[in-house]
Each structure stands twice: as structure tokens, then as C-alpha cells.
XYZ file of C-alpha atoms in Angstrom:
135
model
C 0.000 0.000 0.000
C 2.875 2.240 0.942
C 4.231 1.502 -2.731
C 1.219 2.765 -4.562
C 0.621 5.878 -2.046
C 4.762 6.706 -2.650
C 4.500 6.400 -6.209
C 0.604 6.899 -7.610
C 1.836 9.655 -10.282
C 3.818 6.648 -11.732
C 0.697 4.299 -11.504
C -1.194 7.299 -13.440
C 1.427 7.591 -15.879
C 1.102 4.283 -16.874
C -2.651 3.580 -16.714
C -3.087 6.734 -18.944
C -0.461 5.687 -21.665
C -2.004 2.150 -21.705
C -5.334 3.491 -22.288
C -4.317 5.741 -24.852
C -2.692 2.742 -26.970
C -5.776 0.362 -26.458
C -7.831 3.128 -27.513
C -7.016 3.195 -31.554
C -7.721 -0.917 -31.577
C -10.236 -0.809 -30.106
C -11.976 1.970 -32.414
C -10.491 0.174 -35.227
C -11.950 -3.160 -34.478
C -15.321 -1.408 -34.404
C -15.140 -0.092 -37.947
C -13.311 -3.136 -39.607
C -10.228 -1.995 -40.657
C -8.160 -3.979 -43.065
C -4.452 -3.168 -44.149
C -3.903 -2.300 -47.626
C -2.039 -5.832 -48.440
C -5.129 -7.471 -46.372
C -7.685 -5.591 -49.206
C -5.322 -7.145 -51.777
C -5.344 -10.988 -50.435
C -9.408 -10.368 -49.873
C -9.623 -9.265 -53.563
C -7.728 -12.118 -54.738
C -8.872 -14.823 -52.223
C -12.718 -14.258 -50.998
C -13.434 -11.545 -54.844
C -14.104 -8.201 -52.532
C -15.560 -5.376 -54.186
C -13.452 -2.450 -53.622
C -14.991 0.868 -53.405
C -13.722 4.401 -53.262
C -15.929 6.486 -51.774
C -14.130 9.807 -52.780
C -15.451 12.373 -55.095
C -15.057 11.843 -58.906
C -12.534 14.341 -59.162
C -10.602 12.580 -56.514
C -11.133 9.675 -58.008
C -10.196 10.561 -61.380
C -6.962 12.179 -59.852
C -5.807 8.600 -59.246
C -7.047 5.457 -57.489
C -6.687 1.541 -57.138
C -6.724 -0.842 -59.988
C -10.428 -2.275 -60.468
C -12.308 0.047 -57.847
C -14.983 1.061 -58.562
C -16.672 4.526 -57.559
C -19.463 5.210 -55.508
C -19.364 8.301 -53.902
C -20.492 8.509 -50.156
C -23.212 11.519 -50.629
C -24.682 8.390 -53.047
C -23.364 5.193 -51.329
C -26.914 4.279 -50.206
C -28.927 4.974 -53.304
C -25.897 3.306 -55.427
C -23.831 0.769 -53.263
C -27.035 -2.131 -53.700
C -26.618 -1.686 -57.630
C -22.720 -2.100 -57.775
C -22.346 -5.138 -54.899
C -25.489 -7.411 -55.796
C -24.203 -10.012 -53.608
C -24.218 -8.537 -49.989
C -22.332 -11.808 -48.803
C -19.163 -11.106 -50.449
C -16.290 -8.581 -48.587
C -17.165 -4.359 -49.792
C -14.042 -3.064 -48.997
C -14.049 0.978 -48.628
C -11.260 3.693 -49.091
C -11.031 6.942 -49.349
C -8.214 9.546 -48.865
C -7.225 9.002 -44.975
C -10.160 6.432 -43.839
C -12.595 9.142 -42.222
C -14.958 9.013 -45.047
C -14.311 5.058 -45.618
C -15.608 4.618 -41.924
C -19.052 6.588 -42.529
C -19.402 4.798 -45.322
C -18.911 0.861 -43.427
C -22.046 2.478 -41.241
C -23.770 3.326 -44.107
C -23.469 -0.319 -46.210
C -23.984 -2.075 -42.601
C -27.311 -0.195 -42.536
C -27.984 -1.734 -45.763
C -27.177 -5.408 -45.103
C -23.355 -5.611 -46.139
C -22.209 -6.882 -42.903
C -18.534 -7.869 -44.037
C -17.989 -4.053 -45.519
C -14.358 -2.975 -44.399
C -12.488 0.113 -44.268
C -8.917 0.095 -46.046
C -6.581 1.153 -43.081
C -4.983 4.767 -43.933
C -7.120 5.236 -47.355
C -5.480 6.103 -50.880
C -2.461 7.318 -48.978
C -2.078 3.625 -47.216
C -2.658 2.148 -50.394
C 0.057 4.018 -52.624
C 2.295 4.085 -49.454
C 1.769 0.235 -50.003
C 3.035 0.644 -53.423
C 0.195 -0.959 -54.901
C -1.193 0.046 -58.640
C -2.988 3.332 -58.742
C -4.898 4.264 -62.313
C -6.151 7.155 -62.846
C -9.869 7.863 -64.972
């Protein structure tokens, strides 16, 4: 007892730090996040659907090999059109992964349970080195 009294600034030190690293896996489990070379082996292995849910000028700017775009403002009223088959993996990206994780709420909302955001967006991608087109 005389240990934690002497040294409880330590103990706080250390609880604090600990929280703050738990904190980012455990928001990332929530959302389904996927590394860039996990999208790739899902693509390949299980035939994901990727989809980059940037703007079309975005999009045109540059982005994966074989995504396909849809938007967020229109990911509802177009996602059920491009991804019949709401069984396989929808795999989402956009710039950073803030938009990419709206969008996983908004295609769990409409029955795509295995939809997954691409850890760290188009930047995670290309910092991948992974094949970027552009439209």
C-alpha cells in the first residue's frame, strides 16, 4: 500500500499511456479496418468489391486498380446496384479512412455486414506501393 501511495503519479502515468494505446484498436476493431495488403489478399482470395468512396474528381486524380466509384453523398442509393451479392467482402477507401468509416455504417445499414475500411485510405494504399490508375 505504501508503494502505490509513494508512487501513484507513476501508476497514473502508466494507466493513462495504456489506455491511450488500447484506444485506436479498439476503435479500429469497431469499424473493420483492413491493411492495404489485407484488401489485396481479400480481392484475390474471398473476390471483394473495392470501393472508393471519394469524389469523382478525386477519383479521377488517381485510385486503385479495379475500384470502382461510388461516392459517399450516393453510397446508399448506389452501393445495392454495384455489390449485388451482400455476402461477399465491400471493402471501402477513401483519402485518410474518415470518409471510408461513414461509409462501413452506411453499407452495414444496408445489409453488407462484411464491408471494411482500407486502413490509412489512398495514402495507405500508394504508401503500399500498390497500382494506382487514374480515370
Amino acid at each position: 500500500m505504501k508503494f502505490i501511495l509513494d508512487n501513484w503519479v507513476l501508476i497514473l502515468i502508466a494507466l493513462s499511456s495504456g489506455t491511450m494505446l488500447a484506444l485506436p484498436m479498439l476503435r479500429g476493431a469497431g469499424q473493420g479496418t483492413l491493411t492495404a495488403q489485407g484488401a489485396v489478399q481479400l480481392i484475390n482470395r474471398e473476390k471483394a468489391v473495392l470501393i472508393d468512396v471519394r469524389d469523382a474528381q478525386e477519383y479521377a486524380a488517381g485510385h486503385p486498380v479495379g475500384a470502382r466509384s461510388v461516392p459517399l453523398a450516393e453510397l446508399e442509393a448506389k452501393l445495392p446496384s454495384v455489390v449485388k451479392n451482400k455476402n461477399l467482402p465491400v471493402l471501402l477507401l477513401c483519402g485518410t479512412g474518415t470518409r471510408a468509416r461513414r461509409a462501413v455504417d452506411a453499407a452495414k445499414k444496408l445489409g453488407y455486414e462484411n464491408a471494411q475500411v482500407i486502413a490509412g485510405g489512398m495514402r495507405g494504399w500508394s504508401d503500399a506501393n500498390l497500382p494506382v490508375e487514374k480515370a
